Amino acid sequence: MAFRDRAIDGVCVLLGLFALVVSWRATALYGLGIDADGVWKLSAGIHFAHGRGLVTCRDAPLTLWPPLYALTMAALEFARIEVLAGLRVLHLAALAATLALSARLAFVLSGSRWAALATVGSLALSSRVHEFTVQVLSETFFAPLLLGGALAARAWLEQPTRTRWLALIALSALACLQRYVGVALVLTIAGALCVAGPGALATRVTRTAKYAAASLAPLFLWIARNYYLEGAFTGGRDAPHEPAQTIFSDAASTLARWITPDGAPLWIAFVLYALAAALVVRAVLDPARRREWGVSVAVALVFLAFVTGMAAKVRVDRIGDRLLYPALPLLVAIAWASCFRAAQSPRAFAAALLLVIASWGAGLARLAGHYEHWRTDGAGTLHTRLWQEHALTHELRRRPIDGPCWSNAPELVWMLQRVPVRFLPAGGKAWERAGERASESGGTLAWFQENGRPKGSLRELEQRVRATPLATVEDGLLLRLEPEEKR
């Protein structure tokens, strides 16, 4: 028995190392993938490290997201570590933490090392898990915080100690500072403390209030700062464009894709979720483990409900893998724990192992395609061949420009030049406004094109400033803009 347990633990470690190697090699071409949101956080962190505050590359205060991810980047910059290189290593640490905590949760819920092994393998072979490791996305750090909070709550409820209490508050506060939806974790744990905590009702209510106040205090300070700067708590978000029905449909479709292979009919997802739900309900109703299962399942369900409800109230990205991803490791651990907990007979155990093998095979097939794409094209968005091998990108690497700069890819220009950049959309009116502002300060225009398409509304621009080419680029423009008095 001891040898088998050590062997299972060894396989878990090997699968974890495999996952780390995959994510590391997937970012070998250009480093971590990064989109516009990532550059906003990156620029805010670098500006903060240099004493300019949490201000983005667009010269706007960072308010759409909490500050922890940007402050992590600031710490790397302050330590004189190349930020994206350092973040690449930290993302691997977050992946390792996600795998370890998910395995721990599966083992705690089921008492089975096989459940832990199934969980580690499913996550290590998941392209979705690697997608959030190889890109500059705050979800990478949020997932282990969510898992850590659920495990810390269970540990404190099992044996209350001061150390576990402080760890619970610290993880909850950090989750809120990483993503606004960290509030869902605080609400869930507060409910668990009030309902299942030790002591009389008055004691439980007082303890719950102290926990919530301590966990939310840093976030309250942050949103107070946002309101002072912009008159909005979380960046002044607009109302959603999609109706509630579409939002709920997107959430259901995303969850269905998580549990079925690519191309599988939708009814298979319903059957598998129904089976998993029945096994989970059976586990929750077990008096011996009700507390452990109740907390873990509640954290996952409240998070999913909170994200879906938030998307129905304010405008966010369409609900998909990105918004729901932090719940994925939790759901995987809960699903395999419920499966192996119920697999008491040899026949049921064999069926569970076959299900594990099928799941791993489907995950590996999907991961192989994504891995090949990351290796050959780059890990995502601005760090792909489309942008990194563009002729204008090469010019900006070797030629310093004057700020401010107007561009249809302002985040890329900021990464290359670290000058103030303004977004320039297509259309004569936008170019006219850019010309008016450039006529006061001068600057540069960097316009990216593809396949020799027309290069924007130069006539509207040149009516207000003198535009001098800095480089000859077939698919784009690089112009110095000079005010009227210098014409």
mmCIF file of C-alpha atoms in Angstrom, residues 224-391:
data_model
loop_
_atom_site.group_PDB
_atom_site.id
_atom_site.type_symbol
_atom_site.label_atom_id
_atom_site.label_comp_id
_atom_site.label_asym_id
_atom_site.label_seq_id
_atom_site.Cartn_x
_atom_site.Cartn_y
_atom_site.Cartn_z
ATOM 1 C CA ALA A 224 -12.210 54.543 -2.711
ATOM 2 C CA ARG A 225 -9.074 55.630 -4.560
ATOM 3 C CA ASN A 226 -10.789 54.841 -7.877
ATOM 4 C CA TYR A 227 -13.841 56.894 -6.936
ATOM 5 C CA TYR A 228 -11.651 59.826 -5.931
ATOM 6 C CA LEU A 229 -9.831 59.734 -9.291
ATOM 7 C CA GLU A 230 -12.678 58.941 -11.693
ATOM 8 C CA GLY A 231 -15.956 59.097 -9.801
ATOM 9 C CA ALA A 232 -16.485 55.346 -10.364
ATOM 10 C CA PHE A 233 -15.607 52.408 -8.143
ATOM 11 C CA THR A 234 -14.293 49.986 -10.780
ATOM 12 C CA GLY A 235 -13.563 52.046 -13.862
ATOM 13 C CA GLY A 236 -17.009 53.294 -14.848
ATOM 14 C CA ARG A 237 -18.234 50.209 -16.700
ATOM 15 C CA ASP A 238 -21.159 50.513 -19.124
ATOM 16 C CA ALA A 239 -24.337 48.446 -19.160
ATOM 17 C CA PRO A 240 -24.033 45.081 -20.983
ATOM 18 C CA HIS A 241 -24.782 44.923 -24.707
ATOM 19 C CA GLU A 242 -26.031 41.322 -24.659
ATOM 20 C CA PRO A 243 -29.365 40.319 -23.119
ATOM 21 C CA ALA A 244 -29.339 38.149 -19.990
ATOM 22 C CA GLN A 245 -30.416 35.121 -22.023
ATOM 23 C CA THR A 246 -27.284 35.359 -24.189
ATOM 24 C CA ILE A 247 -25.057 35.763 -21.145
ATOM 25 C CA PHE A 248 -26.471 32.666 -19.441
ATOM 26 C CA SER A 249 -26.254 30.750 -22.719
ATOM 27 C CA ASP A 250 -22.573 31.700 -23.084
ATOM 28 C CA ALA A 251 -21.863 30.473 -19.554
ATOM 29 C CA ALA A 252 -23.650 27.164 -20.165
ATOM 30 C CA SER A 253 -21.863 26.648 -23.492
ATOM 31 C CA THR A 254 -18.475 27.289 -21.900
ATOM 32 C CA LEU A 255 -19.120 24.803 -19.111
ATOM 33 C CA ALA A 256 -20.300 22.239 -21.661
ATOM 34 C CA ARG A 257 -17.072 22.581 -23.671
ATOM 35 C CA TRP A 258 -15.032 21.964 -20.511
ATOM 36 C CA ILE A 259 -16.405 18.471 -19.955
ATOM 37 C CA THR A 260 -16.611 17.120 -23.528
ATOM 38 C CA PRO A 261 -14.042 16.548 -26.299
ATOM 39 C CA ASP A 262 -13.996 18.941 -29.236
ATOM 40 C CA GLY A 263 -16.856 18.243 -31.604
ATOM 41 C CA ALA A 264 -18.837 16.087 -29.170
ATOM 42 C CA PRO A 265 -22.639 16.570 -29.177
ATOM 43 C CA LEU A 266 -24.100 18.751 -26.462
ATOM 44 C CA TRP A 267 -26.166 15.956 -24.883
ATOM 45 C CA ILE A 268 -22.972 14.258 -23.698
ATOM 46 C CA ALA A 269 -22.154 17.321 -21.585
ATOM 47 C CA PHE A 270 -25.624 17.227 -20.007
ATOM 48 C CA VAL A 271 -25.256 13.534 -19.165
ATOM 49 C CA LEU A 272 -21.782 13.961 -17.661
ATOM 50 C CA TYR A 273 -22.793 17.016 -15.611
ATOM 51 C CA ALA A 274 -25.898 15.242 -14.368
ATOM 52 C CA LEU A 275 -23.788 12.264 -13.287
ATOM 53 C CA ALA A 276 -21.226 14.527 -11.600
ATOM 54 C CA ALA A 277 -23.979 16.500 -9.853
ATOM 55 C CA ALA A 278 -25.553 13.316 -8.495
ATOM 56 C CA LEU A 279 -22.198 12.143 -7.120
ATOM 57 C CA VAL A 280 -21.468 15.552 -5.591
ATOM 58 C CA VAL A 281 -24.895 15.743 -3.919
ATOM 59 C CA ARG A 282 -24.313 12.291 -2.485
ATOM 60 C CA ALA A 283 -20.976 13.442 -1.058
ATOM 61 C CA VAL A 284 -22.387 16.675 0.375
ATOM 62 C CA LEU A 285 -25.108 14.739 2.176
ATOM 63 C CA ASP A 286 -22.528 12.526 3.908
ATOM 64 C CA PRO A 287 -22.379 13.821 7.523
ATOM 65 C CA ALA A 288 -18.740 12.743 7.919
ATOM 66 C CA ARG A 289 -17.495 15.044 5.109
ATOM 67 C CA ARG A 290 -20.308 17.550 4.729
ATOM 68 C CA ARG A 291 -18.184 20.492 5.860
ATOM 69 C CA GLU A 292 -15.328 19.837 3.410
ATOM 70 C CA TRP A 293 -17.625 19.259 0.460
ATOM 71 C CA GLY A 294 -19.984 22.073 1.334
ATOM 72 C CA VAL A 295 -17.279 24.748 1.420
ATOM 73 C CA SER A 296 -15.553 23.599 -1.787
ATOM 74 C CA VAL A 297 -18.725 23.211 -3.825
ATOM 75 C CA ALA A 298 -20.092 26.522 -2.546
ATOM 76 C CA VAL A 299 -16.914 28.399 -3.550
ATOM 77 C CA ALA A 300 -17.173 27.074 -7.120
ATOM 78 C CA LEU A 301 -20.928 27.676 -7.473
ATOM 79 C CA VAL A 302 -20.919 31.143 -5.902
ATOM 80 C CA PHE A 303 -18.000 32.183 -8.122
ATOM 81 C CA LEU A 304 -19.809 31.028 -11.271
ATOM 82 C CA ALA A 305 -23.027 32.722 -10.182
ATOM 83 C CA PHE A 306 -21.188 35.921 -9.264
ATOM 84 C CA VAL A 307 -19.424 36.146 -12.635
ATOM 85 C CA THR A 308 -22.611 35.439 -14.581
ATOM 86 C CA GLY A 309 -24.603 37.923 -12.517
ATOM 87 C CA MET A 310 -21.911 40.570 -12.898
ATOM 88 C CA ALA A 311 -21.903 40.115 -16.682
ATOM 89 C CA ALA A 312 -25.672 40.636 -16.677
ATOM 90 C CA LYS A 313 -25.306 43.976 -14.837
ATOM 91 C CA VAL A 314 -22.205 45.624 -16.324
ATOM 92 C CA ARG A 315 -20.317 45.350 -19.586
ATOM 93 C CA VAL A 316 -17.443 42.867 -19.472
ATOM 94 C CA ASP A 317 -15.968 40.471 -22.013
ATOM 95 C CA ARG A 318 -18.337 37.843 -23.402
ATOM 96 C CA ILE A 319 -18.505 34.996 -20.925
ATOM 97 C CA GLY A 320 -16.067 32.310 -21.984
ATOM 98 C CA ASP A 321 -12.997 30.496 -20.758
ATOM 99 C CA ARG A 322 -11.319 33.671 -19.524
ATOM 100 C CA LEU A 323 -14.020 34.812 -17.112
ATOM 101 C CA LEU A 324 -14.919 31.343 -15.844
ATOM 102 C CA TYR A 325 -11.438 29.767 -15.823
ATOM 103 C CA PRO A 326 -10.656 30.247 -12.091
ATOM 104 C CA ALA A 327 -13.451 27.781 -11.298
ATOM 105 C CA LEU A 328 -12.018 25.111 -13.623
ATOM 106 C CA PRO A 329 -9.413 23.607 -11.217
ATOM 107 C CA LEU A 330 -12.021 23.567 -8.440
ATOM 108 C CA LEU A 331 -14.579 21.790 -10.622
ATOM 109 C CA VAL A 332 -12.040 19.252 -11.877
ATOM 110 C CA ALA A 333 -10.945 18.411 -8.326
ATOM 111 C CA ILE A 334 -14.557 18.125 -7.126
ATOM 112 C CA ALA A 335 -15.586 15.981 -10.103
ATOM 113 C CA TRP A 336 -12.764 13.435 -9.745
ATOM 114 C CA ALA A 337 -13.108 13.377 -5.951
ATOM 115 C CA SER A 338 -16.812 12.548 -6.248
ATOM 116 C CA CYS A 339 -16.082 9.934 -8.895
ATOM 117 C CA PHE A 340 -13.442 8.003 -6.937
ATOM 118 C CA ARG A 341 -15.295 8.417 -3.678
ATOM 119 C CA ALA A 342 -18.189 6.536 -5.251
ATOM 120 C CA ALA A 343 -15.961 3.903 -6.927
ATOM 121 C CA GLN A 344 -16.043 1.374 -4.089
ATOM 122 C CA SER A 345 -16.334 -1.859 -6.071
ATOM 123 C CA PRO A 346 -13.606 -3.163 -8.436
ATOM 124 C CA ARG A 347 -15.936 -2.743 -11.409
ATOM 125 C CA ALA A 348 -16.739 0.891 -10.509
ATOM 126 C CA PHE A 349 -13.061 1.607 -9.901
ATOM 127 C CA ALA A 350 -12.132 0.170 -13.304
ATOM 128 C CA ALA A 351 -14.835 2.312 -14.944
ATOM 129 C CA ALA A 352 -13.425 5.390 -13.190
ATOM 130 C CA LEU A 353 -9.925 4.597 -14.470
ATOM 131 C CA LEU A 354 -11.246 4.195 -18.012
ATOM 132 C CA LEU A 355 -12.939 7.572 -17.701
ATOM 133 C CA VAL A 356 -9.635 9.081 -16.535
ATOM 134 C CA ILE A 357 -7.767 7.598 -19.505
ATOM 135 C CA ALA A 358 -10.401 8.880 -21.951
ATOM 136 C CA SER A 359 -10.304 12.332 -20.368
ATOM 137 C CA TRP A 360 -6.524 12.496 -20.465
ATOM 138 C CA GLY A 361 -6.444 11.333 -24.074
ATOM 139 C CA ALA A 362 -8.904 14.003 -25.200
ATOM 140 C CA GLY A 363 -7.002 16.656 -23.267
ATOM 141 C CA LEU A 364 -3.637 15.615 -24.707
ATOM 142 C CA ALA A 365 -4.963 15.661 -28.283
ATOM 143 C CA ARG A 366 -6.268 19.204 -27.847
ATOM 144 C CA LEU A 367 -3.140 20.377 -26.033
ATOM 145 C CA ALA A 368 -0.876 19.075 -28.810
ATOM 146 C CA GLY A 369 -2.552 21.334 -31.379
ATOM 147 C CA HIS A 370 -2.358 24.415 -29.168
ATOM 148 C CA TYR A 371 1.246 23.684 -28.217
ATOM 149 C CA GLU A 372 2.322 23.461 -31.840
ATOM 150 C CA HIS A 373 0.594 26.759 -32.587
ATOM 151 C CA TRP A 374 2.274 28.514 -29.637
ATOM 152 C CA ARG A 375 5.682 27.142 -30.635
ATOM 153 C CA THR A 376 5.430 28.262 -34.263
ATOM 154 C CA ASP A 377 3.338 31.448 -34.049
ATOM 155 C CA GLY A 378 3.821 32.786 -30.507
ATOM 156 C CA ALA A 379 1.891 32.577 -27.273
ATOM 157 C CA GLY A 380 -0.761 35.177 -28.039
ATOM 158 C CA THR A 381 -1.999 38.522 -29.434
ATOM 159 C CA LEU A 382 0.865 41.036 -29.622
ATOM 160 C CA HIS A 383 3.482 38.322 -29.124
ATOM 161 C CA THR A 384 2.675 36.508 -32.354
ATOM 162 C CA ARG A 385 4.315 36.560 -35.784
ATOM 163 C CA LEU A 386 1.620 38.858 -37.163
ATOM 164 C CA TRP A 387 2.790 41.686 -34.912
ATOM 165 C CA GLN A 388 6.358 40.756 -34.013
ATOM 166 C CA GLU A 389 7.493 40.227 -37.613
ATOM 167 C CA HIS A 390 5.641 43.218 -39.044
ATOM 168 C CA ALA A 391 7.938 45.584 -40.956
#
